CSV table of C-alpha atoms and ligand atoms in Angstrom, one decimal:
chain,number,residue,atom,x,y,z
S,10,UNK,CA,-1.2,-11.9,-19.4
S,11,UNK,CA,2.0,-11.2,-21.4
S,12,UNK,CA,5.1,-13.2,-22.1
S,13,UNK,CA,8.1,-11.4,-20.7
S,14,UNK,CA,11.8,-12.4,-20.9
S,15,UNK,CA,14.2,-10.8,-18.4
S,16,UNK,CA,17.9,-10.8,-19.1
S,17,UNK,CA,20.0,-10.7,-16.0
S,18,UNK,CA,19.0,-12.1,-12.6
S,19,UNK,CA,20.8,-9.6,-10.4
S,20,UNK,CA,19.2,-7.2,-7.8
S,21,UNK,CA,17.2,-5.5,-10.6
S,22,UNK,CA,16.5,-8.3,-13.0
S,23,UNK,CA,15.4,-11.0,-10.5
S,24,UNK,CA,13.2,-8.6,-8.6
S,25,UNK,CA,11.6,-7.4,-11.8
S,26,UNK,CA,11.1,-10.9,-13.1
S,27,UNK,CA,9.4,-12.0,-9.8
S,28,UNK,CA,7.4,-8.8,-9.7
S,29,UNK,CA,6.0,-9.1,-13.3
S,30,UNK,CA,5.2,-12.8,-12.6
S,31,UNK,CA,3.4,-11.9,-9.5
S,32,UNK,CA,1.2,-9.6,-11.5
S,33,UNK,CA,0.1,-12.6,-13.5
S,34,UNK,CA,2.5,-12.5,-16.5
S,35,UNK,CA,4.5,-15.5,-17.8
S,36,UNK,CA,8.2,-14.6,-17.2
S,37,UNK,CA,11.4,-16.4,-18.2
S,38,UNK,CA,14.5,-15.0,-16.5
S,39,UNK,CA,17.8,-15.6,-18.2
S,40,UNK,CA,21.4,-15.2,-17.1
S,41,UNK,CA,24.7,-16.2,-18.5
S,42,UNK,CA,25.9,-17.2,-15.0
S,43,UNK,CA,24.9,-20.9,-15.0
S,44,UNK,CA,25.6,-21.2,-11.3
S,45,UNK,CA,23.0,-18.5,-10.6
S,46,UNK,CA,20.4,-20.1,-12.9
S,47,UNK,CA,21.0,-23.7,-11.5
S,48,UNK,CA,20.7,-22.3,-8.0
S,49,UNK,CA,17.4,-20.5,-8.8
S,50,UNK,CA,16.0,-23.7,-10.3
S,51,UNK,CA,16.7,-25.3,-6.9
S,52,UNK,CA,15.1,-22.4,-5.1
S,53,UNK,CA,18.5,-20.9,-4.1
S,54,UNK,CA,18.5,-17.1,-4.3
S,55,UNK,CA,21.7,-15.5,-5.7
S,56,UNK,CA,21.1,-12.3,-3.7
S,57,UNK,CA,19.6,-11.4,-0.3
S,58,UNK,CA,16.5,-9.2,-0.7
S,59,UNK,CA,13.6,-9.3,1.9
S,60,UNK,CA,10.5,-11.1,0.5
S,61,UNK,CA,12.2,-12.2,-2.7
S,62,UNK,CA,12.7,-15.9,-1.9
S,63,UNK,CA,9.0,-16.3,-1.1
S,64,UNK,CA,7.8,-14.4,-4.2
S,65,UNK,CA,10.1,-16.4,-6.5
S,66,UNK,CA,9.0,-19.7,-4.9
S,67,UNK,CA,5.3,-18.8,-5.2
S,68,UNK,CA,5.6,-17.8,-8.9
S,69,UNK,CA,7.8,-20.8,-9.8
S,70,UNK,CA,5.2,-23.1,-8.2
S,71,UNK,CA,2.4,-21.4,-10.2
S,72,UNK,CA,4.5,-21.9,-13.4
S,73,UNK,CA,4.5,-18.2,-14.1
S,74,UNK,CA,8.3,-17.9,-13.5
S,75,UNK,CA,11.1,-20.0,-14.9
S,76,UNK,CA,14.8,-19.7,-15.4
S,77,UNK,CA,17.2,-20.5,-18.3
S,78,UNK,CA,20.6,-19.8,-19.8
S,79,UNK,CA,19.2,-20.1,-23.3
S,80,UNK,CA,18.3,-16.9,-25.2
S,81,UNK,CA,16.3,-19.0,-27.8
S,82,UNK,CA,14.2,-20.5,-25.0
S,83,UNK,CA,13.7,-17.1,-23.2
S,84,UNK,CA,12.8,-15.1,-26.3
S,85,UNK,CA,10.5,-17.6,-28.0
S,86,UNK,CA,7.0,-16.2,-28.0
S,87,UNK,CA,8.0,-13.2,-25.8
S,88,UNK,CA,6.1,-9.9,-26.1
S,89,UNK,CA,8.8,-8.0,-24.2
S,90,UNK,CA,12.5,-8.5,-23.3
S,91,UNK,CA,13.7,-6.5,-20.3
S,92,UNK,CA,17.5,-6.0,-20.3
S,93,UNK,CA,18.7,-5.8,-16.7
S,94,UNK,CA,22.4,-6.7,-16.9
S,95,UNK,CA,25.1,-4.9,-15.0
S,96,UNK,CA,26.4,-1.5,-16.2
S,97,UNK,CA,29.5,-1.1,-14.0
S,98,UNK,CA,31.7,1.9,-14.0
S,99,UNK,CA,34.4,1.7,-16.6
S,100,UNK,CA,37.4,3.9,-17.3
S,101,UNK,CA,37.1,7.4,-15.7
S,102,UNK,CA,33.6,6.7,-14.6
S,103,UNK,CA,32.0,6.0,-18.0
S,104,UNK,CA,29.4,3.2,-17.8
S,105,UNK,CA,30.7,0.0,-19.2
S,106,UNK,CA,28.0,-1.2,-21.7
S,107,UNK,CA,29.7,-4.4,-22.8
S,108,UNK,CA,27.0,-6.5,-21.1
S,109,UNK,CA,24.2,-4.5,-22.6
S,110,UNK,CA,25.7,-4.9,-26.0
S,111,UNK,CA,26.1,-8.6,-25.6
S,112,UNK,CA,22.5,-9.0,-24.4
S,113,UNK,CA,21.2,-6.9,-27.3
S,114,UNK,CA,23.2,-8.9,-29.9
S,115,UNK,CA,22.0,-12.2,-28.4
S,116,UNK,CA,18.4,-11.1,-28.5
S,117,UNK,CA,18.7,-9.9,-32.1
S,118,UNK,CA,20.2,-13.2,-33.2
S,119,UNK,CA,17.3,-15.4,-31.9
S,120,UNK,CA,14.2,-13.1,-32.2
S,121,UNK,CA,11.8,-14.5,-34.8
S,122,UNK,CA,8.8,-12.2,-34.3
S,123,UNK,CA,8.2,-8.5,-33.5
S,124,UNK,CA,9.5,-7.6,-30.1
S,125,UNK,CA,9.7,-4.7,-27.6
S,126,UNK,CA,13.1,-4.4,-26.0
S,127,UNK,CA,13.0,-2.6,-22.7
S,128,UNK,CA,16.2,-1.1,-21.1
S,129,UNK,CA,15.8,-1.7,-17.4
S,130,UNK,CA,19.5,-1.2,-16.6
S,131,UNK,CA,20.8,2.3,-15.9
S,132,UNK,CA,22.4,3.3,-19.1
S,133,UNK,CA,23.9,6.6,-20.3
S,134,UNK,CA,21.7,9.1,-22.2
S,135,UNK,CA,21.5,8.0,-25.8
S,136,UNK,CA,22.0,4.3,-25.1
S,137,UNK,CA,18.5,3.4,-26.4
S,138,UNK,CA,19.4,4.6,-29.9
S,139,UNK,CA,22.7,2.7,-29.7
S,140,UNK,CA,20.9,-0.5,-28.6
S,141,UNK,CA,18.5,-0.1,-31.6
S,142,UNK,CA,21.5,0.2,-33.9
S,143,UNK,CA,23.1,-3.0,-32.4
S,144,UNK,CA,19.9,-5.0,-32.9
S,145,UNK,CA,19.4,-3.8,-36.5
S,146,UNK,CA,23.0,-4.8,-37.3
S,147,UNK,CA,22.8,-8.1,-35.5
S,148,UNK,CA,19.5,-9.5,-36.9
S,149,UNK,CA,20.0,-12.3,-39.4
S,150,UNK,CA,17.0,-10.8,-41.2
S,151,UNK,CA,15.0,-7.6,-40.4
S,152,UNK,CA,12.3,-8.2,-37.9
S,153,UNK,CA,10.3,-5.2,-36.5
S,154,UNK,CA,11.2,-4.1,-32.9
S,155,UNK,CA,11.1,-1.1,-30.7
S,156,UNK,CA,13.3,0.0,-27.8
S,157,UNK,CA,11.8,1.5,-24.7
S,158,UNK,CA,13.7,2.9,-21.7
S,159,UNK,CA,12.1,1.9,-18.4
S,160,UNK,CA,14.7,2.9,-15.7
S,161,UNK,CA,14.5,1.1,-12.3
S,162,UNK,CA,14.1,3.0,-9.1
S,163,UNK,CA,14.5,0.1,-6.7
S,164,UNK,CA,16.4,0.5,-3.4
S,165,UNK,CA,18.3,-2.5,-2.3
S,166,UNK,CA,16.8,-3.9,0.9
S,167,UNK,CA,13.3,-2.7,-0.1
S,168,UNK,CA,13.3,-3.7,-3.8
S,169,UNK,CA,10.2,-5.8,-3.7
S,170,UNK,CA,8.3,-3.1,-1.9
S,171,UNK,CA,9.6,-0.5,-4.4
S,172,UNK,CA,8.7,-2.7,-7.4
S,173,UNK,CA,5.1,-3.1,-6.1
S,174,UNK,CA,4.7,0.5,-4.9
S,175,UNK,CA,6.7,2.7,-7.4
S,176,UNK,CA,6.5,6.5,-6.9
S,177,UNK,CA,6.3,6.6,-10.7
S,178,UNK,CA,6.9,4.6,-13.9
S,179,UNK,CA,9.0,6.5,-16.4
S,180,UNK,CA,9.0,5.3,-20.0
S,181,UNK,CA,10.8,6.6,-23.0
S,182,UNK,CA,10.7,5.6,-26.7
S,183,UNK,CA,10.6,6.9,-30.2
S,184,UNK,CA,7.6,4.6,-30.7
S,185,UNK,CA,4.7,5.8,-28.6
S,186,UNK,CA,2.7,2.6,-29.2
S,187,UNK,CA,5.5,0.5,-27.8
S,188,UNK,CA,5.9,2.7,-24.7
S,189,UNK,CA,2.1,2.5,-24.2
S,190,UNK,CA,2.3,-1.4,-24.3
S,191,UNK,CA,5.0,-1.3,-21.6
S,192,UNK,CA,2.8,1.2,-19.7
S,193,UNK,CA,-0.1,-1.4,-19.7
S,194,UNK,CA,2.2,-3.9,-18.0
S,195,UNK,CA,2.6,-1.3,-15.1
S,196,UNK,CA,-1.1,-0.4,-14.8
S,197,UNK,CA,-1.8,-2.8,-11.9
S,198,UNK,CA,0.8,-0.9,-9.8
S,199,UNK,CA,-1.5,2.1,-9.8
S,200,UNK,CA,1.3,4.6,-9.9
S,201,UNK,CA,1.8,7.7,-12.1
S,202,UNK,CA,3.1,6.6,-15.6
S,203,UNK,CA,5.1,9.1,-17.6
S,204,UNK,CA,5.8,8.6,-21.3
S,205,UNK,CA,8.5,10.7,-22.9
S,206,UNK,CA,11.4,10.2,-25.3
S,207,UNK,CA,14.3,7.8,-24.9
S,208,UNK,CA,16.9,10.3,-23.8
S,209,UNK,CA,14.7,12.1,-21.4
S,210,UNK,CA,13.7,8.8,-19.6
S,211,UNK,CA,17.4,7.8,-19.4
S,212,UNK,CA,18.2,11.3,-17.9
S,213,UNK,CA,15.4,11.1,-15.3
S,214,UNK,CA,17.2,8.1,-13.8
S,215,UNK,CA,20.6,9.7,-13.6
S,216,UNK,CA,19.2,13.1,-12.4
S,217,UNK,CA,17.2,11.4,-9.7
S,218,UNK,CA,20.1,9.4,-8.4
S,219,UNK,CA,22.5,12.3,-8.6
S,220,UNK,CA,20.0,14.5,-6.7
S,221,UNK,CA,19.6,11.9,-4.0
S,222,UNK,CA,23.4,11.6,-3.7
S,223,UNK,CA,23.6,15.5,-3.6
S,224,UNK,CA,21.3,15.5,-0.6
S,225,UNK,CA,23.6,13.1,1.2
S,226,UNK,CA,26.8,15.0,0.4
S,227,UNK,CA,25.0,18.2,1.4
S,228,UNK,CA,24.0,17.0,4.8
S,229,UNK,CA,27.5,15.5,5.3
S,230,UNK,CA,29.0,19.0,4.6
S,231,UNK,CA,26.5,20.4,7.1
S,232,UNK,CA,27.7,17.7,9.6
S,233,UNK,CA,31.3,18.9,9.2
S,234,UNK,CA,30.2,22.5,9.9
S,235,UNK,CA,28.0,21.4,12.9
S,236,UNK,CA,31.0,19.6,14.4
S,237,UNK,CA,33.0,22.8,14.3
S,238,UNK,CA,30.2,25.0,15.6
S,239,UNK,CA,28.8,22.6,18.3
S,240,UNK,CA,25.4,21.9,16.6
S,241,UNK,CA,23.8,18.4,16.3
S,242,UNK,CA,23.3,17.6,12.6
S,243,UNK,CA,20.8,14.8,13.4
S,244,UNK,CA,18.5,17.5,15.0
S,245,UNK,CA,19.4,20.0,12.2
S,246,UNK,CA,18.0,17.5,9.6
S,247,UNK,CA,14.9,16.9,11.7
S,248,UNK,CA,14.3,20.7,11.8
S,249,UNK,CA,14.9,21.0,8.1
S,250,UNK,CA,12.7,18.0,7.3
S,251,UNK,CA,9.5,19.7,8.5
S,252,UNK,CA,9.7,21.9,5.5
S,253,UNK,CA,7.7,20.0,2.8
S,254,UNK,CA,10.0,21.5,0.1
S,255,UNK,CA,12.9,19.7,1.9
S,256,UNK,CA,11.3,16.6,3.4
S,257,UNK,CA,12.8,14.4,6.1
S,258,UNK,CA,14.2,11.7,3.9
S,259,UNK,CA,17.8,11.3,2.6
S,260,UNK,CA,19.2,13.7,5.2
S,261,UNK,CA,21.1,11.3,7.3
S,262,UNK,CA,24.7,12.4,7.8
S,263,UNK,CA,27.3,9.7,8.3
S,264,UNK,CA,29.7,7.6,6.2
S,265,UNK,CA,28.2,8.8,2.9
S,266,UNK,CA,26.9,6.7,0.1
S,267,UNK,CA,28.1,3.4,-1.3
S,268,UNK,CA,26.5,0.5,-3.3
S,269,UNK,CA,26.3,-0.3,-6.9
S,270,UNK,CA,24.2,2.7,-8.0
S,271,UNK,CA,25.0,6.1,-6.5
S,272,UNK,CA,28.8,5.9,-6.9
S,273,UNK,CA,28.5,4.6,-10.5
S,274,UNK,CA,25.6,6.8,-11.6
S,275,UNK,CA,27.0,10.1,-10.3
S,276,UNK,CA,30.4,9.3,-12.0
S,277,UNK,CA,28.7,8.3,-15.2
S,278,UNK,CA,26.6,11.5,-15.3
S,279,UNK,CA,29.6,13.7,-14.6
S,280,UNK,CA,31.5,11.9,-17.4
S,281,UNK,CA,28.6,12.5,-19.8
S,282,UNK,CA,28.7,16.2,-18.9
S,283,UNK,CA,32.5,16.5,-19.2
S,284,UNK,CA,32.3,14.7,-22.6
S,285,UNK,CA,30.0,17.5,-23.8
S,286,UNK,CA,32.1,20.3,-22.3
S,287,UNK,CA,29.6,21.0,-19.5
S,288,UNK,CA,31.7,20.9,-16.4
S,289,UNK,CA,29.6,19.2,-13.6
S,290,UNK,CA,30.6,21.5,-10.7
S,291,UNK,CA,28.0,20.3,-8.2
S,292,UNK,CA,28.4,16.6,-9.1
S,293,UNK,CA,32.2,16.9,-8.7
S,294,UNK,CA,31.7,18.4,-5.3
S,295,UNK,CA,29.2,15.6,-4.4
S,296,UNK,CA,31.8,13.0,-5.3
S,297,UNK,CA,34.7,14.7,-3.5
S,298,UNK,CA,32.7,15.2,-0.3
S,299,UNK,CA,31.6,11.5,-0.4
S,300,UNK,CA,35.1,10.2,-1.0
S,301,UNK,CA,36.3,12.2,2.0
S,302,UNK,CA,33.8,10.6,4.4
S,303,UNK,CA,35.9,7.5,4.8
S,304,UNK,CA,39.1,9.4,5.6
S,305,UNK,CA,37.3,11.6,8.1
S,306,UNK,CA,35.9,8.5,10.0
S,307,UNK,CA,39.3,6.9,10.1
S,308,UNK,CA,40.6,10.2,11.6
S,309,UNK,CA,37.8,10.0,14.2
S,310,UNK,CA,38.8,6.4,15.1
S,311,UNK,CA,42.4,7.6,15.6
S,312,UNK,CA,41.1,10.4,17.8
S,313,UNK,CA,39.4,7.7,19.9
S,314,UNK,CA,42.0,5.0,20.1
S,315,UNK,CA,45.3,6.8,19.5
S,316,UNK,CA,47.9,4.9,17.6
S,317,UNK,CA,46.5,1.9,15.5
S,318,UNK,CA,49.5,-0.3,15.9
S,319,UNK,CA,48.5,-3.5,17.7
S,320,UNK,CA,44.9,-2.3,18.3
S,321,UNK,CA,41.9,-4.5,17.4
S,322,UNK,CA,39.1,-2.4,15.9
S,323,UNK,CA,35.7,-4.0,15.8
S,324,UNK,CA,33.5,-3.0,12.8
S,325,UNK,CA,29.7,-3.4,13.3
S,326,UNK,CA,28.1,-3.6,9.8
S,327,UNK,CA,29.9,-4.4,6.5
S,328,UNK,CA,27.2,-4.2,3.8
S,329,UNK,CA,26.8,-0.8,2.1
S,330,UNK,CA,23.4,-0.3,3.8
S,331,UNK,CA,21.1,-2.4,6.0
S,332,UNK,CA,18.8,-5.2,4.8
S,333,UNK,CA,21.0,-6.3,1.9
S,334,UNK,CA,24.0,-8.5,1.4
S,335,UNK,CA,25.5,-6.2,-1.2
S,336,UNK,CA,29.1,-5.2,-0.4
S,337,UNK,CA,29.7,-3.2,-3.6
S,338,UNK,CA,31.5,0.0,-2.8
S,339,UNK,CA,30.6,-0.6,0.9
S,340,UNK,CA,32.3,2.2,3.0
S,341,UNK,CA,33.0,-0.4,5.8
S,342,UNK,CA,35.4,-2.3,3.6
S,343,UNK,CA,37.2,0.9,2.6
S,344,UNK,CA,37.6,1.8,6.3
S,345,UNK,CA,38.7,-1.7,7.2
S,346,UNK,CA,41.4,-1.4,4.5
S,347,UNK,CA,42.6,1.9,5.8
S,348,UNK,CA,42.7,0.6,9.4
S,349,UNK,CA,44.7,-2.5,8.3
S,350,UNK,CA,47.1,-0.2,6.4
S,351,UNK,CA,47.5,1.8,9.6
S,352,UNK,CA,48.7,-1.2,11.5
S,353,UNK,CA,45.4,-2.1,13.3
S,354,UNK,CA,43.8,-5.6,13.4
S,355,UNK,CA,40.2,-5.6,12.2
S,356,UNK,CA,37.3,-7.8,13.5
S,357,UNK,CA,33.8,-7.5,12.2
S,358,UNK,CA,30.2,-8.6,12.6
S,359,UNK,CA,27.4,-8.2,10.0
S,360,UNK,CA,24.0,-10.0,10.0
S,361,UNK,CA,24.3,-11.2,6.3
S,362,UNK,CA,27.4,-9.7,4.8
S,363,UNK,CA,30.2,-11.8,6.4
S,364,UNK,CA,30.4,-14.6,3.9
S,365,UNK,CA,30.9,-12.2,1.0
S,366,UNK,CA,33.2,-9.9,2.9
S,367,UNK,CA,35.4,-12.8,4.0
S,368,UNK,CA,36.0,-13.6,0.4
S,369,UNK,CA,36.9,-10.0,-0.4
S,370,UNK,CA,39.0,-9.3,2.7
S,371,UNK,CA,40.1,-12.6,4.4
S,372,UNK,CA,42.3,-10.6,6.7
S,373,UNK,CA,39.2,-9.4,8.6
S,374,UNK,CA,38.4,-11.6,11.6
S,375,UNK,CA,34.6,-12.3,11.4
S,376,UNK,CA,32.8,-13.0,14.7
S,377,UNK,CA,29.4,-14.4,15.5
S,378,UNK,CA,27.7,-11.5,17.2
S,379,UNK,CA,28.1,-7.9,18.4
S,380,UNK,CA,29.0,-8.9,22.0
S,381,UNK,CA,31.7,-11.3,20.9
S,382,UNK,CA,33.0,-8.5,18.7
S,383,UNK,CA,33.1,-6.1,21.7
S,384,UNK,CA,35.0,-8.8,23.7
S,385,UNK,CA,37.6,-9.0,21.0
S,386,UNK,CA,38.1,-5.3,20.4
S,387,UNK,CA,39.7,-2.1,21.8
S,388,UNK,CA,36.9,0.0,20.2
S,389,UNK,CA,33.7,-0.5,18.1
S,390,UNK,CA,33.0,1.3,14.8
S,391,UNK,CA,29.5,1.4,13.5
S,392,UNK,CA,29.5,1.4,9.7
S,393,UNK,CA,26.0,0.1,8.8
S,394,UNK,CA,22.9,0.9,10.7
S,395,UNK,CA,21.3,-2.5,10.9
S,396,UNK,CA,18.3,-2.5,13.2
S,397,UNK,CA,19.8,-5.1,15.5
S,398,UNK,CA,22.6,-2.6,16.5
S,399,UNK,CA,20.1,0.0,17.7
S,400,UNK,CA,19.0,-1.8,20.9
S,401,UNK,CA,22.2,-3.5,22.0
S,402,UNK,CA,22.8,-4.0,25.7
S,403,UNK,CA,25.3,-1.1,25.9
S,404,UNK,CA,26.2,-1.7,29.5
S,405,UNK,CA,27.2,-5.2,28.5
S,406,UNK,CA,29.1,-3.9,25.5
S,407,UNK,CA,30.9,-1.4,27.7
S,408,UNK,CA,31.9,-4.2,30.2
S,409,UNK,CA,33.2,-6.4,27.3
S,410,UNK,CA,35.2,-3.7,25.5
S,411,UNK,CA,38.8,-3.3,26.4
S,412,UNK,CA,38.2,0.4,26.3
S,413,UNK,CA,34.7,2.0,26.3
S,414,UNK,CA,35.1,3.6,22.9
S,415,UNK,CA,32.4,3.7,20.2
S,416,UNK,CA,32.8,5.5,16.9
S,417,UNK,CA,29.4,5.8,15.3
S,418,UNK,CA,29.6,6.3,11.5
S,419,UNK,CA,25.8,6.3,11.2
S,420,UNK,CA,24.7,8.3,14.3
S,421,UNK,CA,22.5,5.5,15.6
S,422,UNK,CA,23.0,6.4,19.3
S,423,UNK,CA,22.4,9.5,21.4
S,424,UNK,CA,25.5,11.4,22.7
S,425,UNK,CA,24.0,12.3,26.1
S,426,UNK,CA,23.0,8.6,26.8
S,427,UNK,CA,26.5,7.4,25.8
S,428,UNK,CA,28.1,10.0,28.0
S,429,UNK,CA,25.9,8.8,31.0
S,430,UNK,CA,27.0,5.2,30.3
S,431,UNK,CA,30.7,6.3,30.4
S,432,UNK,CA,31.5,5.8,26.8
S,433,UNK,CA,34.0,7.8,24.8
S,434,UNK,CA,31.4,8.3,22.0
S,435,UNK,CA,32.5,9.9,18.7
S,436,UNK,CA,29.8,10.3,16.0
S,437,UNK,CA,29.2,12.4,12.9
S,438,UNK,CA,28.3,16.1,13.3
S,439,UNK,CA,26.9,15.6,16.8
S,440,UNK,CA,28.3,18.8,18.2
S,441,UNK,CA,28.4,19.4,22.0
S,442,UNK,CA,25.4,18.0,23.8
S,443,UNK,CA,24.2,20.1,26.6
S,444,UNK,CA,20.6,18.9,26.9
S,445,UNK,CA,18.4,16.0,25.9
S,446,UNK,CA,17.4,15.7,22.2
S,447,UNK,CA,14.1,17.3,21.1
S,448,UNK,CA,12.0,14.3,19.9
S,449,UNK,CA,10.9,15.0,16.3
Y,520,UDX,C1,22.5,-3.7,-12.7
Y,520,UDX,C2,23.2,-2.4,-12.8
Y,520,UDX,O1,24.3,-2.4,-11.8
Y,520,UDX,C3,22.3,-1.3,-12.5
Y,520,UDX,O2,22.9,0.0,-12.7
Y,520,UDX,C4,21.2,-1.4,-13.5
Y,520,UDX,O3,20.2,-0.4,-13.1
Y,520,UDX,C5,20.5,-2.8,-13.4
Y,520,UDX,O4,21.5,-3.8,-13.6
Y,520,UDX,P1,22.2,-5.2,-10.7
Y,520,UDX,O5,21.0,-6.0,-10.8
Y,520,UDX,O6,22.7,-4.9,-9.3
Y,520,UDX,O7,22.1,-3.8,-11.4
Y,520,UDX,O8,23.4,-6.0,-11.5
Y,520,UDX,P2,24.1,-7.3,-11.0
Y,520,UDX,O9,23.7,-7.6,-9.6
Y,520,UDX,O10,25.5,-7.1,-11.4
Y,520,UDX,O11,23.4,-8.4,-12.0
Y,520,UDX,C6,23.6,-8.4,-13.3
Y,520,UDX,C7,23.3,-9.8,-13.8
Y,520,UDX,O12,23.4,-9.8,-15.2
Y,520,UDX,C8,24.3,-10.8,-13.3
Y,520,UDX,O13,23.5,-11.9,-12.8
Y,520,UDX,C9,25.0,-11.3,-14.5
Y,520,UDX,O14,25.4,-12.6,-14.5
Y,520,UDX,C10,24.0,-11.0,-15.6
Y,520,UDX,N1,24.6,-10.8,-17.0
Y,520,UDX,C11,25.7,-10.0,-17.1
Y,520,UDX,C12,24.0,-11.5,-18.0
Y,520,UDX,O15,23.0,-12.3,-17.9
Y,520,UDX,N2,24.5,-11.3,-19.3
Y,520,UDX,C13,25.6,-10.5,-19.5
Y,520,UDX,O16,26.0,-10.4,-20.7
Y,520,UDX,C14,26.2,-9.9,-18.4
Y,521,UDX,C1,19.5,4.0,-4.8
Y,521,UDX,C2,18.3,4.8,-5.0
Y,521,UDX,O1,17.6,5.1,-3.8
Y,521,UDX,C3,17.3,4.0,-5.9
Y,521,UDX,O2,16.2,4.8,-6.2
Y,521,UDX,C4,18.0,3.6,-7.2
Y,521,UDX,O3,17.1,2.9,-8.0
Y,521,UDX,C5,19.2,2.8,-6.9
Y,521,UDX,O4,20.1,3.6,-6.0
Y,521,UDX,P1,20.3,2.0,-3.2
Y,521,UDX,O5,21.6,2.4,-3.7
Y,521,UDX,O6,19.9,0.6,-3.2
Y,521,UDX,O7,19.1,2.9,-4.0
Y,521,UDX,O8,20.2,2.5,-1.6
Y,521,UDX,P2,19.8,3.8,-0.9
Y,521,UDX,O9,18.8,3.5,0.2
Y,521,UDX,O10,19.4,4.9,-1.9
Y,521,UDX,O11,21.2,4.3,-0.2
Y,521,UDX,C6,22.2,4.6,-1.1
Y,521,UDX,C7,23.4,4.9,-0.2
Y,521,UDX,O12,23.2,6.2,0.4
Y,521,UDX,C8,23.7,3.9,0.9
Y,521,UDX,O13,25.1,3.7,1.0
Y,521,UDX,C9,23.2,4.6,2.2
Y,521,UDX,O14,23.9,4.3,3.3
Y,521,UDX,C10,23.5,6.1,1.8
Y,521,UDX,N1,22.6,7.0,2.5
Y,521,UDX,C11,21.2,7.0,2.2
Y,521,UDX,C12,23.1,8.0,3.4
Y,521,UDX,O15,24.3,8.0,3.6
Y,521,UDX,N2,22.2,8.9,3.9
Y,521,UDX,C13,20.9,8.9,3.6
Y,521,UDX,O16,20.2,9.8,4.2
Y,521,UDX,C14,20.4,7.9,2.8
């Protein structure tokens, strides 16, 4: 059993704190946001993540997990400090490290015994050395410490599952012993553990996210070509996925990627490359293709409804992906903005994202369910593939809609079924449909 402090109770920090507590460690999670900490002390979660509330509750009850805003309290007696604060995109895509700097300085000022500082946040290659420098310069008196990079690979909406079942744990440090101690923490997860140097571990994170984003922009480019040639990209990706070298995952064409990671991490890696005079040709294309997904879908909506003026467009799904409340860089909000600028009115329904979206875009009219949305709209646009949209009573939706038009930004329906129901159905890369789909 180790004493772990976690700085930052966001999607990454809070899940990591609850996870390490669940493995039997004593964890104190810290945040500078007093409201978040006070809420957590009352059992109120600052984020929506399946399974998180129950895991936090269980570990608080067993006194393995507690919360504070005091660095002195969090660091006292700690063996490890995990830094999991935000690393948002700054100017021209460079990661903004002000929060990491502030956390490192605060740790350095209160630490009174040797410590292992673990960078959990996604940080540019070389940040580990920079954090060590900050700590050395901020300590009132020299106390031994080591810095270890331990990048997170958590997907929002399945972060608990991903924490407990990692594909791998990647560790990087100039101090092998320190990395090995962090490796011990991860042994109960029974996944491969790789120990390398700081910069390589930091790069594994960026290269992994950039590759996943590349797959998405790749299949979206294929969708554009399928549309022109009359092929169905959903079946193309099924056919591709049988090849073990390709695999079936991350080949869903649609609105492209959003969220707080892919957009930020691809930009940051491209920025690092440009800084070193290595022009990131593929990464630039990945970003350009992804940015264009939103424009293309708005064009498809115009194809369906004609002039936007005076039309009510109903958006199904606001969060950047299902099973999360995260609206950061959510394509749906970008599309809503473009529709409003085009003269349309926008209504929307999302299972968990509406309170947050209403604060960001009060001009969107939020309604209580998909059928109420259909009743209020001239057309429906699917932006997030929540499971509850996949088995809607489409006959009822058709009867409620002023016009039977659905624009499907996530390809959750089948063109031939929609045609039989009498919908004008516009999706992504679903070329002409002569026959029934081949079930994969
Ligand atoms: C963040 C980064 O976005 C991600 O790239 C990185 O891999 C992990 O950290 P996330 O957990 O989504 O991911 O961040 P966010 O939800 O913004 O939470 C960050 C938390 O850190 C917030 O609760 C914020 O209040 C807190 N914080 C920020 C501090 O405790 N101290 C600070 O100095 C700044
Ligand atoms: C991602 C990585 O998967 C995770 O390993 C990393 O730690 C953080 O970033 P996340 O951003 O939470 O996780 O969600 P993910 O499921 O990867 O989806 C990212 C975006 O890509 C979403 O906007 C999603 O809609 C989109 N996406 C995903 C596609 O458009 N097509 C796909 O096939 C898969």
